Coordinates of C-alpha atoms in Angstrom, one line a residue:
Chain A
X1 CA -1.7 -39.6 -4.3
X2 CA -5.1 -40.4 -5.5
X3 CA -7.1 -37.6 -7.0
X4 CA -10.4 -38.1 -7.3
X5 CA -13.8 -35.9 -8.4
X6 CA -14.3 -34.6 -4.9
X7 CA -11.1 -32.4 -4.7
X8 CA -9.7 -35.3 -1.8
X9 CA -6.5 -36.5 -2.0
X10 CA -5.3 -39.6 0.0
X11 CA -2.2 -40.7 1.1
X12 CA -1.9 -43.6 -1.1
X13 CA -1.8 -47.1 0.6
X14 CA 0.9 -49.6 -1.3
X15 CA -0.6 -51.2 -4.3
X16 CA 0.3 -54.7 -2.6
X17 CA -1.3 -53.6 0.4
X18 CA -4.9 -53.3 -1.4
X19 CA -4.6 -56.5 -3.6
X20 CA -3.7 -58.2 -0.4
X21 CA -5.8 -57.8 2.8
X22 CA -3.7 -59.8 5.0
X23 CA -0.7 -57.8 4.2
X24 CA -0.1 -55.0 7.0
X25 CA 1.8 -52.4 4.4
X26 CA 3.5 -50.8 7.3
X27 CA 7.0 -51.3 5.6
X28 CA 6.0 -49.3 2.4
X29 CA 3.9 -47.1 3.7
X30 CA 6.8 -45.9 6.3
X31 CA 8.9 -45.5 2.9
X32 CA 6.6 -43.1 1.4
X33 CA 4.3 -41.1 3.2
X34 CA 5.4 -39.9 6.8
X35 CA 3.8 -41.8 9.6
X36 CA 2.1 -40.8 13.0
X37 CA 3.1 -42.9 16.0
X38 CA 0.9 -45.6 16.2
X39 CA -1.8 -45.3 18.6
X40 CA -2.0 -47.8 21.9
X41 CA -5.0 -49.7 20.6
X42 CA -3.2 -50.2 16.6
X43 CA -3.3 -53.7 15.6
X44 CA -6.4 -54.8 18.3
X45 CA -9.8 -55.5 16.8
X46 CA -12.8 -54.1 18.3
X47 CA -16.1 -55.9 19.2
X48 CA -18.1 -53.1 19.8
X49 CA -20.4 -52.0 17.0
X50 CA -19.7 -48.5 15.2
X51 CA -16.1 -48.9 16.3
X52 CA -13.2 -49.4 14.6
X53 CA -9.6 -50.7 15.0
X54 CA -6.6 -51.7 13.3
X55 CA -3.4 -50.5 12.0
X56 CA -2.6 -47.0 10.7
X57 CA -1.1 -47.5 7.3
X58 CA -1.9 -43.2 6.1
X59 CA -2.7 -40.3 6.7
X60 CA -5.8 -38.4 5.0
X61 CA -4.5 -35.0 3.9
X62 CA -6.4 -33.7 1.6
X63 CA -10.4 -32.7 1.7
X64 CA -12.7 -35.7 2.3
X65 CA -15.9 -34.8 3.7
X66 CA -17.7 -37.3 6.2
X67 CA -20.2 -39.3 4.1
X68 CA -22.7 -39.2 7.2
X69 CA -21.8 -35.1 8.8
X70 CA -19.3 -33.7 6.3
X71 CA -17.1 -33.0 8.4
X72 CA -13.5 -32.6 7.0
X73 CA -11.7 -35.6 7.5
X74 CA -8.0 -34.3 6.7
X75 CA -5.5 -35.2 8.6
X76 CA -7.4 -38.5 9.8
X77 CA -5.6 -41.9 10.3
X78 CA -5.9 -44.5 7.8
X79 CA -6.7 -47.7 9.3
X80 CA -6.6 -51.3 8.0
X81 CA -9.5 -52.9 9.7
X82 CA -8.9 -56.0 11.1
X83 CA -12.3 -58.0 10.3
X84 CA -12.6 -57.2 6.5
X85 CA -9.3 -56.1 5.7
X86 CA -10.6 -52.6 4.7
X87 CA -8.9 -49.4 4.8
X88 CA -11.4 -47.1 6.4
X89 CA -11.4 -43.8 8.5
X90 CA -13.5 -43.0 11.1
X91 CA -14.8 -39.4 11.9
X92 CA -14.2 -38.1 14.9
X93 CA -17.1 -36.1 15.2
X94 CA -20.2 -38.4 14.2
X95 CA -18.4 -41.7 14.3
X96 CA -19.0 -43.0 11.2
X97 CA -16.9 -45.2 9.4
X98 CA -16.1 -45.1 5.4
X99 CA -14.0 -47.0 3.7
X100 CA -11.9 -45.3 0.7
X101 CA -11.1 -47.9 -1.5
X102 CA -11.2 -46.8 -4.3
X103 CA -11.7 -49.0 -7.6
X104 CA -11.7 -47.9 -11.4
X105 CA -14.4 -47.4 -13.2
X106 CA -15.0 -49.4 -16.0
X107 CA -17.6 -48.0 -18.3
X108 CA -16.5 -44.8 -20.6
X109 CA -18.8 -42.6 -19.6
X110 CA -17.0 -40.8 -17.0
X111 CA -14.0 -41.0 -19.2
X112 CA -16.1 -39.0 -22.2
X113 CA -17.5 -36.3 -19.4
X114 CA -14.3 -35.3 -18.3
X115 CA -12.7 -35.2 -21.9
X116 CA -15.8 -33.1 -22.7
X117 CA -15.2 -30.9 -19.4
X118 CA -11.6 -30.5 -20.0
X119 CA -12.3 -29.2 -23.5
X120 CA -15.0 -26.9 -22.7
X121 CA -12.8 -25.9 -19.7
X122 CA -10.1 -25.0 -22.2
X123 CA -12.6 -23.4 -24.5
X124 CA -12.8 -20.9 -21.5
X125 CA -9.2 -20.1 -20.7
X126 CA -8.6 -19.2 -24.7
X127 CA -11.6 -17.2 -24.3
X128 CA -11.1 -15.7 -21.0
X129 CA -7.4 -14.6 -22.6
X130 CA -9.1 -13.5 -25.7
X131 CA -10.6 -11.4 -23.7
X132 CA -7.9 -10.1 -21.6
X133 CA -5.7 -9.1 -24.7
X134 CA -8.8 -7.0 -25.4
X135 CA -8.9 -5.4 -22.7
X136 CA -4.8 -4.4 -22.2
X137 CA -4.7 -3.1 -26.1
X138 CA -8.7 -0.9 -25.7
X139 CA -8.1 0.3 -22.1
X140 CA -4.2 1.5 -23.3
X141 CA -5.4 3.1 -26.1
X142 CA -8.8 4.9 -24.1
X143 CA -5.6 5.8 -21.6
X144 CA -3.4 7.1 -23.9
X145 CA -6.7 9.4 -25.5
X146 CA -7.2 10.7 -21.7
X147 CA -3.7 11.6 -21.8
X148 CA -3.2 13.4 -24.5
X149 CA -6.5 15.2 -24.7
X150 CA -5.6 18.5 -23.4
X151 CA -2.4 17.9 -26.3
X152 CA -5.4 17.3 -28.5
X153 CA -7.6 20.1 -27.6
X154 CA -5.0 22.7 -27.6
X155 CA -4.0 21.3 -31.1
X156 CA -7.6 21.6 -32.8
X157 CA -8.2 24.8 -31.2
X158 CA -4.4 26.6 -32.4
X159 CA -5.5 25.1 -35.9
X160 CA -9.0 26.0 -35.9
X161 CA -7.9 29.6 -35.1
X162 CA -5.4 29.9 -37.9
X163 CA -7.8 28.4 -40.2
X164 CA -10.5 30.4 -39.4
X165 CA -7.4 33.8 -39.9
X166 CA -6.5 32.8 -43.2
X167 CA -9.3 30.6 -45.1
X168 CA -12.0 33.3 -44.6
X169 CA -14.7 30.9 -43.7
X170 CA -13.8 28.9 -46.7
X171 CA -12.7 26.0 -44.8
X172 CA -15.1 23.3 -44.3
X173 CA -15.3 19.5 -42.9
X174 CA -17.1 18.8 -46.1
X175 CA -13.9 19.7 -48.4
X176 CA -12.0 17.2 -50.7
X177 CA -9.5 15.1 -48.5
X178 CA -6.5 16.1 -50.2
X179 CA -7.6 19.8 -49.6
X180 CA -8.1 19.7 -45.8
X181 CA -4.4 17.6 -46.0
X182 CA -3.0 20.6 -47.8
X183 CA -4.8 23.2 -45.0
X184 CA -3.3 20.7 -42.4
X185 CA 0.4 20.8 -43.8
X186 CA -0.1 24.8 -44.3
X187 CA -0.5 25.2 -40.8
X188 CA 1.8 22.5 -39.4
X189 CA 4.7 24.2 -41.5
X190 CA 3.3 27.6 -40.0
X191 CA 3.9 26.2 -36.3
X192 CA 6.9 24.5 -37.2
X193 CA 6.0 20.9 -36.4
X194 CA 4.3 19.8 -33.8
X195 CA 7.5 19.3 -31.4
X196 CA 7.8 23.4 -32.2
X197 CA 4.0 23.6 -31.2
X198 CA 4.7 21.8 -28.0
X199 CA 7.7 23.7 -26.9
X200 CA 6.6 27.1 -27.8
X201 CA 3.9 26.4 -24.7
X202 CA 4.8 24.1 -22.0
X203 CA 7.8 21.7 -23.4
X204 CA 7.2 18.1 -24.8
X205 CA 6.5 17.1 -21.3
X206 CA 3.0 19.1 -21.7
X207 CA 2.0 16.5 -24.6
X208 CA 1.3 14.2 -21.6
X209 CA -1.5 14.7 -18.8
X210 CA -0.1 13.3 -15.5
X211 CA -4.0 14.4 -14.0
X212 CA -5.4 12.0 -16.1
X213 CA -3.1 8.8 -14.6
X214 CA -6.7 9.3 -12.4
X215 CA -8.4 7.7 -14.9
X216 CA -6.2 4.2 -14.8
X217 CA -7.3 3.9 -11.3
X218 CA -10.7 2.4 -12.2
X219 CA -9.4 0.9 -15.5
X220 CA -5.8 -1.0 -13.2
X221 CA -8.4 -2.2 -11.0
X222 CA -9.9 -3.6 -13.7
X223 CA -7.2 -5.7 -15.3
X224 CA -6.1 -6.7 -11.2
X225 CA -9.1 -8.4 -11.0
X226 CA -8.5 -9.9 -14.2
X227 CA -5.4 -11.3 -12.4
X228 CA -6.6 -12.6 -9.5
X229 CA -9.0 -14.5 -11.8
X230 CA -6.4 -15.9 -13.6
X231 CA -4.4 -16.8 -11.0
X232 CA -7.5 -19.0 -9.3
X233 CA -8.3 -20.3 -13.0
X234 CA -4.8 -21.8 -13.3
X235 CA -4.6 -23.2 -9.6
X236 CA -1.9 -26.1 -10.8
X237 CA 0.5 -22.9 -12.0
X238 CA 3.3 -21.9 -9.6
X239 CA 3.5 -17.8 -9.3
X240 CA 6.7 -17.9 -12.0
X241 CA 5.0 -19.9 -14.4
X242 CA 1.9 -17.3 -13.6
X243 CA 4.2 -14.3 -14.3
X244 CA 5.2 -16.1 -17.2
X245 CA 1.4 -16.6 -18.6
X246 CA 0.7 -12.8 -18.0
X247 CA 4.1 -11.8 -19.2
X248 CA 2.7 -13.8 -22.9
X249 CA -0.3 -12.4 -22.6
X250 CA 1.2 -8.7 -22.3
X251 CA 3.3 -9.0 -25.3
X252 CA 0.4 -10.2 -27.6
X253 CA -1.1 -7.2 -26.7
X254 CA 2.2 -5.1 -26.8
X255 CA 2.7 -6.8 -30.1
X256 CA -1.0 -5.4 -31.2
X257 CA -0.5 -2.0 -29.8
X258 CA 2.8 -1.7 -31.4
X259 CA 1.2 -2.5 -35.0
X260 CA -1.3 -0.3 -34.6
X261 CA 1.0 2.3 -33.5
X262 CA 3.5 1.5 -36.6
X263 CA 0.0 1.7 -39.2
X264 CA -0.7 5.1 -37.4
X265 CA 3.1 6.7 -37.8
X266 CA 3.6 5.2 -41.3
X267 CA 0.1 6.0 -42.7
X268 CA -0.3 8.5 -45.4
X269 CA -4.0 7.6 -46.9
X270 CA -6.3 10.9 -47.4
X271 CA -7.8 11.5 -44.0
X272 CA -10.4 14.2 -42.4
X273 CA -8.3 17.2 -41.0
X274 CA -8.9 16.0 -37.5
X275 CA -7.6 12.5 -38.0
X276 CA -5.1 14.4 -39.6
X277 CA -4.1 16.3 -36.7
X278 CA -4.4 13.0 -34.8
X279 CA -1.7 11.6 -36.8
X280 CA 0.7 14.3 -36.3
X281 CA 0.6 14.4 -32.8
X282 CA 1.0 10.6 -32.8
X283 CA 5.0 10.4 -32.7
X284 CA 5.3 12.8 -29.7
X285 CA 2.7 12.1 -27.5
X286 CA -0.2 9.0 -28.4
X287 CA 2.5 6.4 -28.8
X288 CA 4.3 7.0 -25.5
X289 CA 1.0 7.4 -23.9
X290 CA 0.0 4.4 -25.0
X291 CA 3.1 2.4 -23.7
X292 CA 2.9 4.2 -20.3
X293 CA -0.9 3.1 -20.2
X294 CA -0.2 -0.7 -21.6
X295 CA 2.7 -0.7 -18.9
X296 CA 0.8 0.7 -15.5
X297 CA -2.0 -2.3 -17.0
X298 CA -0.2 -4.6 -17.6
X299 CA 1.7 -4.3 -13.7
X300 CA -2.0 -3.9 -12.6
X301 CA -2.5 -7.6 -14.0
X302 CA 1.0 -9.4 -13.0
X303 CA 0.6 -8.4 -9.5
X304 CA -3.3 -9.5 -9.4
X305 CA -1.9 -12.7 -10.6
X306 CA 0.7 -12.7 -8.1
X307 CA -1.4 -11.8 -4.7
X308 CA -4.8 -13.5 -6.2
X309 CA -5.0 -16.8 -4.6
X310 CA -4.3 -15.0 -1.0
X311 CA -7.2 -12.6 -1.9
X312 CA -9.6 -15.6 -2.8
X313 CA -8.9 -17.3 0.5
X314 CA -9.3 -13.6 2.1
X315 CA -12.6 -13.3 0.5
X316 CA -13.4 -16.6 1.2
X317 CA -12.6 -16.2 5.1
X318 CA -14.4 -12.9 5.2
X319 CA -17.5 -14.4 3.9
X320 CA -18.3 -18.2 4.1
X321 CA -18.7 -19.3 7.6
X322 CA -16.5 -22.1 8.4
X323 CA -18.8 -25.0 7.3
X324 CA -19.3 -23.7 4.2
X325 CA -15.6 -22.9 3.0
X326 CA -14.6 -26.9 3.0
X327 CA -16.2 -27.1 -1.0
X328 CA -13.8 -24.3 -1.5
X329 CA -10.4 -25.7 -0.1
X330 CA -8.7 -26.4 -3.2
X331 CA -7.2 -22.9 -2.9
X332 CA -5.4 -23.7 0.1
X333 CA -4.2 -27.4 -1.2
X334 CA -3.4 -26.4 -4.7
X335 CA -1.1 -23.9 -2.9
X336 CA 0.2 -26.6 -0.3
X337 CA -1.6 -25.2 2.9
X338 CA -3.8 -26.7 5.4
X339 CA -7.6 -26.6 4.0
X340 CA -9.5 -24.1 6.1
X341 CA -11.1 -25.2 9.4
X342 CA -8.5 -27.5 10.2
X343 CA -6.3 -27.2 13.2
X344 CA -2.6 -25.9 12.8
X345 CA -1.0 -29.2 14.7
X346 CA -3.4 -31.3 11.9
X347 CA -2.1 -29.7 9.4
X348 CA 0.8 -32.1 8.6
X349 CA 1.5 -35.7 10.1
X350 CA 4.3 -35.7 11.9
X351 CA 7.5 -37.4 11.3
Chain B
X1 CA -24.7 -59.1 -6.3
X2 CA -26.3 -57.7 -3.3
X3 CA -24.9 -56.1 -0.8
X4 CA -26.4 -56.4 3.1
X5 CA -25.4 -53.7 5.8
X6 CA -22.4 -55.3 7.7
X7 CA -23.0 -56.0 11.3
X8 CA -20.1 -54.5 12.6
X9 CA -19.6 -50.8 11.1
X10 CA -23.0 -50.9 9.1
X11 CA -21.8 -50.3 6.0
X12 CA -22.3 -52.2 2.4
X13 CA -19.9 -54.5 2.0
X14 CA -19.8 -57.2 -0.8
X15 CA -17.6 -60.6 -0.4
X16 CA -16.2 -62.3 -3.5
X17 CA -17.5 -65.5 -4.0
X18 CA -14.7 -66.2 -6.1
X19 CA -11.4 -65.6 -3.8
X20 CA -13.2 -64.3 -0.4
X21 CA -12.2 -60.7 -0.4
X22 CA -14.4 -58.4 0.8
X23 CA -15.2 -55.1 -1.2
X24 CA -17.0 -52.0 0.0
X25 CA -19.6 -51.0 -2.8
X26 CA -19.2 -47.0 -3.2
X27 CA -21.2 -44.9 -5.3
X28 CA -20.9 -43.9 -9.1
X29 CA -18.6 -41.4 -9.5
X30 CA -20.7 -39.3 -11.3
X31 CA -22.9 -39.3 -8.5
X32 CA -20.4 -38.1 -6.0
X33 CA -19.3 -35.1 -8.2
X34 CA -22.4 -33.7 -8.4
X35 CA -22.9 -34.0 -4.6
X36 CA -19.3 -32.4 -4.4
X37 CA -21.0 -29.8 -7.2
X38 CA -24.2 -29.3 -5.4
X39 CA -21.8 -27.9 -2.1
X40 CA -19.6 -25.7 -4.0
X41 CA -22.5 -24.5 -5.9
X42 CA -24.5 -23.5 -2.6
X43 CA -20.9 -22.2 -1.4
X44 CA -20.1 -20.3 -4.6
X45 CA -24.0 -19.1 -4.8
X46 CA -23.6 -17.4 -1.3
X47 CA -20.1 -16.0 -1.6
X48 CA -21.3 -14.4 -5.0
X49 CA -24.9 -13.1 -2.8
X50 CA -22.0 -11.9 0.0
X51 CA -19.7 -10.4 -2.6
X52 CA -22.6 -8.5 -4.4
X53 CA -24.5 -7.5 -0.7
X54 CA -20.8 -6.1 0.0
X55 CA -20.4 -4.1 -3.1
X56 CA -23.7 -2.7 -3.0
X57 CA -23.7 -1.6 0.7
X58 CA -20.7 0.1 0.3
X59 CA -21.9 2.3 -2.6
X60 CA -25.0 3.0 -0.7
X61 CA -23.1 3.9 2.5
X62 CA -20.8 6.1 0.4
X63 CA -23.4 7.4 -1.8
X64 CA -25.6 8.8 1.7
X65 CA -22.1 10.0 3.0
X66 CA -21.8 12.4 0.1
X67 CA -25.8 13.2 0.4
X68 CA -26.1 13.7 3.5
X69 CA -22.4 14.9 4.9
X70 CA -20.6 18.0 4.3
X71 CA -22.1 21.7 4.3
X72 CA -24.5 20.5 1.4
X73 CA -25.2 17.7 2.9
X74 CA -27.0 20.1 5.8
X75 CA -29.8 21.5 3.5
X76 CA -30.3 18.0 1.8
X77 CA -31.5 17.0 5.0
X78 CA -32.9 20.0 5.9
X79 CA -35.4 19.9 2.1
X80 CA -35.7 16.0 3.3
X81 CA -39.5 14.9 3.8
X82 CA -40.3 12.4 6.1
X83 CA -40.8 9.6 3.6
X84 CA -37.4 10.3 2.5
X85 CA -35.6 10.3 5.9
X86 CA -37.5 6.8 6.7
X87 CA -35.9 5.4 3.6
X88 CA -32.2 6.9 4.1
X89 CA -33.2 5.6 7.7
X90 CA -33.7 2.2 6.4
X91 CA -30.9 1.7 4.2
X92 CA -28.5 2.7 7.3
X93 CA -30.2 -0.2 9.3
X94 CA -29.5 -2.6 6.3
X95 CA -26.0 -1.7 5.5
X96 CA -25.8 -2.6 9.7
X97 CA -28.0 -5.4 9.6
X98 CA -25.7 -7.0 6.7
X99 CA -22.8 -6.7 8.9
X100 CA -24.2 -7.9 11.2
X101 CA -25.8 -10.7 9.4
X102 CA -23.7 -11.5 6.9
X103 CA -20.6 -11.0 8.8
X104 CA -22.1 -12.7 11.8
X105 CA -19.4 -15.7 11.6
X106 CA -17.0 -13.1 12.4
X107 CA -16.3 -12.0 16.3
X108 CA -18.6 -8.6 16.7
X109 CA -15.9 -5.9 17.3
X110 CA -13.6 -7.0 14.7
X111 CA -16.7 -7.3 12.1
X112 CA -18.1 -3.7 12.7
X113 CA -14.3 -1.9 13.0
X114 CA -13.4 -3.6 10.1
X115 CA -16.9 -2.3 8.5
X116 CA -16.0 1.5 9.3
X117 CA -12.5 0.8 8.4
X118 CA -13.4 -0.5 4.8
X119 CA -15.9 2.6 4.5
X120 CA -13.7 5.3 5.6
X121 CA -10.6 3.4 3.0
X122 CA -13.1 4.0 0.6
X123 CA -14.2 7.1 0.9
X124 CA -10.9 8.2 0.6
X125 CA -10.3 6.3 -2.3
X126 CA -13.4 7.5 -4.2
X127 CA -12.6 11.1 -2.6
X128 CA -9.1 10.8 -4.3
X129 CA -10.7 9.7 -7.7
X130 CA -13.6 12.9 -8.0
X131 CA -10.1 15.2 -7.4
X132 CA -8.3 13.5 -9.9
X133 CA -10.8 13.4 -12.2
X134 CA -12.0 17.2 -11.3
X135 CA -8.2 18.0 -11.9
X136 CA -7.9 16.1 -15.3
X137 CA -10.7 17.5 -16.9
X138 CA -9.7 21.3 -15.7
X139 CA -12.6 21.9 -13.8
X140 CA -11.2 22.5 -10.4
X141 CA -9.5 25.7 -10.2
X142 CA -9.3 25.8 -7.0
X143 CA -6.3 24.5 -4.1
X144 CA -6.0 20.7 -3.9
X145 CA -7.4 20.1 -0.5
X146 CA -7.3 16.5 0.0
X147 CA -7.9 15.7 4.2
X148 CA -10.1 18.6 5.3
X149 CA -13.6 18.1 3.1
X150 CA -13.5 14.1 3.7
X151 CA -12.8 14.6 8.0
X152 CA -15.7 17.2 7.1
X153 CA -18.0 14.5 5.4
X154 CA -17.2 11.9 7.8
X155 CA -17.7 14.1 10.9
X156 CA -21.3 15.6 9.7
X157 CA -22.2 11.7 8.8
X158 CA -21.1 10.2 12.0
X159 CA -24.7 10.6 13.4
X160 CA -26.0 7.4 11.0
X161 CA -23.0 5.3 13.3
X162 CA -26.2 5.0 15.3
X163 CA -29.1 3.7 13.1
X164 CA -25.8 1.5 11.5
X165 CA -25.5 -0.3 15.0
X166 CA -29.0 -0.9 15.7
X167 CA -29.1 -3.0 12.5
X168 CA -25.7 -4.2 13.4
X169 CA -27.4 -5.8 16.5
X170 CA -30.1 -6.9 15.2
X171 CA -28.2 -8.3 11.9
X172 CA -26.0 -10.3 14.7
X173 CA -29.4 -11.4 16.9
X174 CA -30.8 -12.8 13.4
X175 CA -27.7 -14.9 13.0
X176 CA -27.1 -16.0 16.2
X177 CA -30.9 -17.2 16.3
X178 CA -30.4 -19.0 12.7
X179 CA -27.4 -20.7 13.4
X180 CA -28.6 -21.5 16.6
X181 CA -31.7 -23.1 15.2
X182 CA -29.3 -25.3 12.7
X183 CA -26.8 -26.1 15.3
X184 CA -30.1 -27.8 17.3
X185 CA -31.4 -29.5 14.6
X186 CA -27.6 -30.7 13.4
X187 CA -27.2 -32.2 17.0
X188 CA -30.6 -33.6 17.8
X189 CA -30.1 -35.4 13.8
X190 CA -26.2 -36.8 15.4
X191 CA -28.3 -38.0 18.3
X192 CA -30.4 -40.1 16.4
X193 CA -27.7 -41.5 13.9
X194 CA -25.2 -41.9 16.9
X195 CA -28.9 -44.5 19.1
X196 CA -29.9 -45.9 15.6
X197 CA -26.1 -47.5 15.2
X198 CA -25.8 -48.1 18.8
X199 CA -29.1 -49.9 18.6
X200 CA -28.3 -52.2 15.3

């Protein structure tokens, strides 16, 4: 195949049939790429003007606009002229012939811009999953503060109260640390713990919110987006190797989470009495929260990886009118389907 | 060397003086990606513009369902003025006109079902969401009533179906006369190519 700047991709005539001109190439060409029966006027020169004959050696199947209408030329014959020795294709809708030999280009410039295009374009991926481990480890933890803030409320409010029963108003935000960590300890042996302090209400189950799974709505739709993008950014990755590439990305932020989660268990600097109270809720209630929100995100992302290409060419059905979705066809080739506007018997030579 | 239109298919053809083989001379490649860039761009530019006009007439639509259906919704209408119920007038006819503009590459029915079909999804979706959210923060005390106040939204709203398919119409007339103007032009310019080459 021969992949050029314009997203077309053309059958590729032999290599001996383009040095050569007088050289037919039928016999490779039927080796590697399938051929169409040959039409009844193959092989017969034409004298009219405009018109062309001569042998089909290929098949166009990728997107090639017409150089004079733009109209798609996929699934076009190939034909080897028979006056020049060209291998041209005509369009079918303005007539126009082009010929698509293509030759190298000698000077380096090209060569520099795509080097210089393919870094920055790499630039952007590292970015773009900079970014998405952001957002997996900040939305999980927001998630995991939605769920456990009635745990949290009820928790500063049971504390408050005893405080306010047995300090006598001496108890202040503005105390030494290692005086509000002495009040907190009082209290928390009071209680009995905090899994006491959860079971004497509603059970451990009440440490977690199921109302505020509402929340992750918004924040799941969020990260599926994120996965459709990726999953148009890489269009040369097959769905497992996309699942894999999400999968890494997940545990990087998993691994994050998880640290955090480990500083916040393990931690036993002098802290305000609310961080305090933060910390001793942690084990039963913002951990697990946090893995059930990094979990329902993290599926949100893998399956907009997985269904994003078909949502693309949705979107790009819904919206583009049919002459304008051809500049946008690499999402049907890179996934092996007919560009759009083409008919379903062009869609593959036969044989 | 030079290259003179060929007399058979018209196109640039250069002959090697050297061994006799005729080359076709193509353009830089540089220039051909930025002609490929210049479509996607005007592709990509639109489908943003489409995206965006989608997005934005949905949360209008939803946003005058909410205003304007329901039992409040009766004396937000009722405390309208007239300047107001031009304007709420006139964004109905857009959110039609758009469908039937920017949808007009679409078959008619299918483009305006689809339209309420979207709108209703989503007004369930977002009617879902305010429960939820009512419910997580403990402000709802009262029964979880989930199909009875949207059917009651929808059905006090269904009057602006009607200033939604005017604009419909004349969204569709618009683009029916605009790619009906470019389809003339596109053939009368084939015309011209098609007698120039038949001439040379």
């Amino acid at each position: 195949m021969t992949e050029t700047g314009w997203s077309e991709r053309v059958s590729d005539p032999p290599s001996e049939a383009l040095q050569n001109p007088d050289s037919s190439g039928m016999g490779a060409i039927g080796a590697s790429v399938p051929m169409p029966p040959a039409p009844p006027a193959a092989g017969i020169a034409s004298a009219e003007p405009g018109r062309c004959a001569g042998q089909v050696v290929a098949i166009i199947d990728g997107d090639r606009p017409c150089i004079g209408c733009a109209y798609n030329l996929v699934g076009q014959a190939i034909l080897r002229e028979t006056h020049y020795g060209l291998l041209v294709v005509r369009c079918p809708e303005c007539g126009k012939v082009d010929g698509i030999e293509e030759h190298p280009f000698v000077g380096r410039t090209v060569q520099r811009l795509a080097t210089a295009g393919l870094g920055l374009w790499i630039i952007l991926l590292v970015g773009f999953a900079a970014l998405t481990v952001l957002l997996l480890t900040a939305l999980s933890w927001a998630l995991a503060e939605w769920f456990t803030e009635p745990l949290s409320a009820a928790v500063r409010e049971d504390f408050q109260r005893w405080i306010s029963a047995n300090s006598a108003g001496g108890f202040t935000s503005a105390m030494p640390l290692p005086d509000q960590q002495a009040a907190v300890d009082a209290w928390l042996a009071e209680v009995g713990g905090i899994r006491s302090f959860l079971e004497a209400r509603k059970g451990a189950l009440a440490a977690i919110d199921p109302w505020a799974a509402t929340w992750s709505v918004p924040l799941a739709g969020l990260l599926f987006a994120a996965g459709v993008a990726w999953s148009v950014a890489l269009l040369g990755v097959g769905r497992r190797r996309l699942v894999a590439v999400t999968l890494g990305l997940v545990a990087i932020a998993g691994l994050i989470v998880a640290g955090e989660a480990i500083k916040l268990l393990v931690s036993e600097n002098p802290a305000p009495w609310w961080a305090l109270l933060r910390r001793a809720i942690a084990p039963v209630a913002t951990v697990p929260a946090q893995a059930i929100g990094l979990f329902i995100l993290a599926a949100a992302l893998i399956l907009g990886a997985q269904l994003g290409r078909p949502i693309a060419r949705g979107l790009v059905r819904l919206f583009l009118p049919p002459r304008l979705r051809t500049p946008m066809a690499f999402l049907w080739i890179a996934d092996g389907l007919a560009p759009p506007g083409l008919r379903r018997d062009r869609a593959a030579p036969p044989g | 060397m030079r290259s003179a239109p060929d007399p058979i298919y018209g196109l640039p053809i250069v002959t090697c003086r050297g061994c006799g083989r005729s080359f076709l001379r193509r353009p830089h490649p540089l220039s051909r990606v930025w002609r490929w860039f210049r479509r996607f761009d005007l592709a990509a530019g639109i489908f943003i513009v489409q995206s965006i006009a989608a997005a934005a007439g949905v949360a209008l639509a939803l946003g005058i369902l909410w205003s304007v259906g329901g039992p409040a919704g009766r004396d937000n209408l009722a405390s309208m003025t007239l300047t107001e119920g031009i304007m709420l007038l006139s964004a109905v006819f857009l959110i039609g006109g758009w469908v039937g503009l920017g949808l007009g590459h679409h078959r008619a029915i299918p483009a305006a079902v689809g339209a309420v079909a979207v709108l209703v999804a989503a007004a369930g979706v977002v009617h879902l969401f305010g429960l939820g959210i009512e419910r997580a923060s403990g402000r709802t005390p009262r029964p979880l009533v989930i199909a009875a106040p949207l059917l009651s939204v929808l059905l006090s709203a269904s009057w602006l179906l009607a200033p939604a398919a005017i604009g419909f119409v004349g969204g569709r007339f618009l683009h029916r006369a605009v790619a009906g103007g470019w389809s003339i032009i596109w053939k009368r310019a084939l015309r011209r190519a098609r007698r120039a080459r038949s001439v040379a």
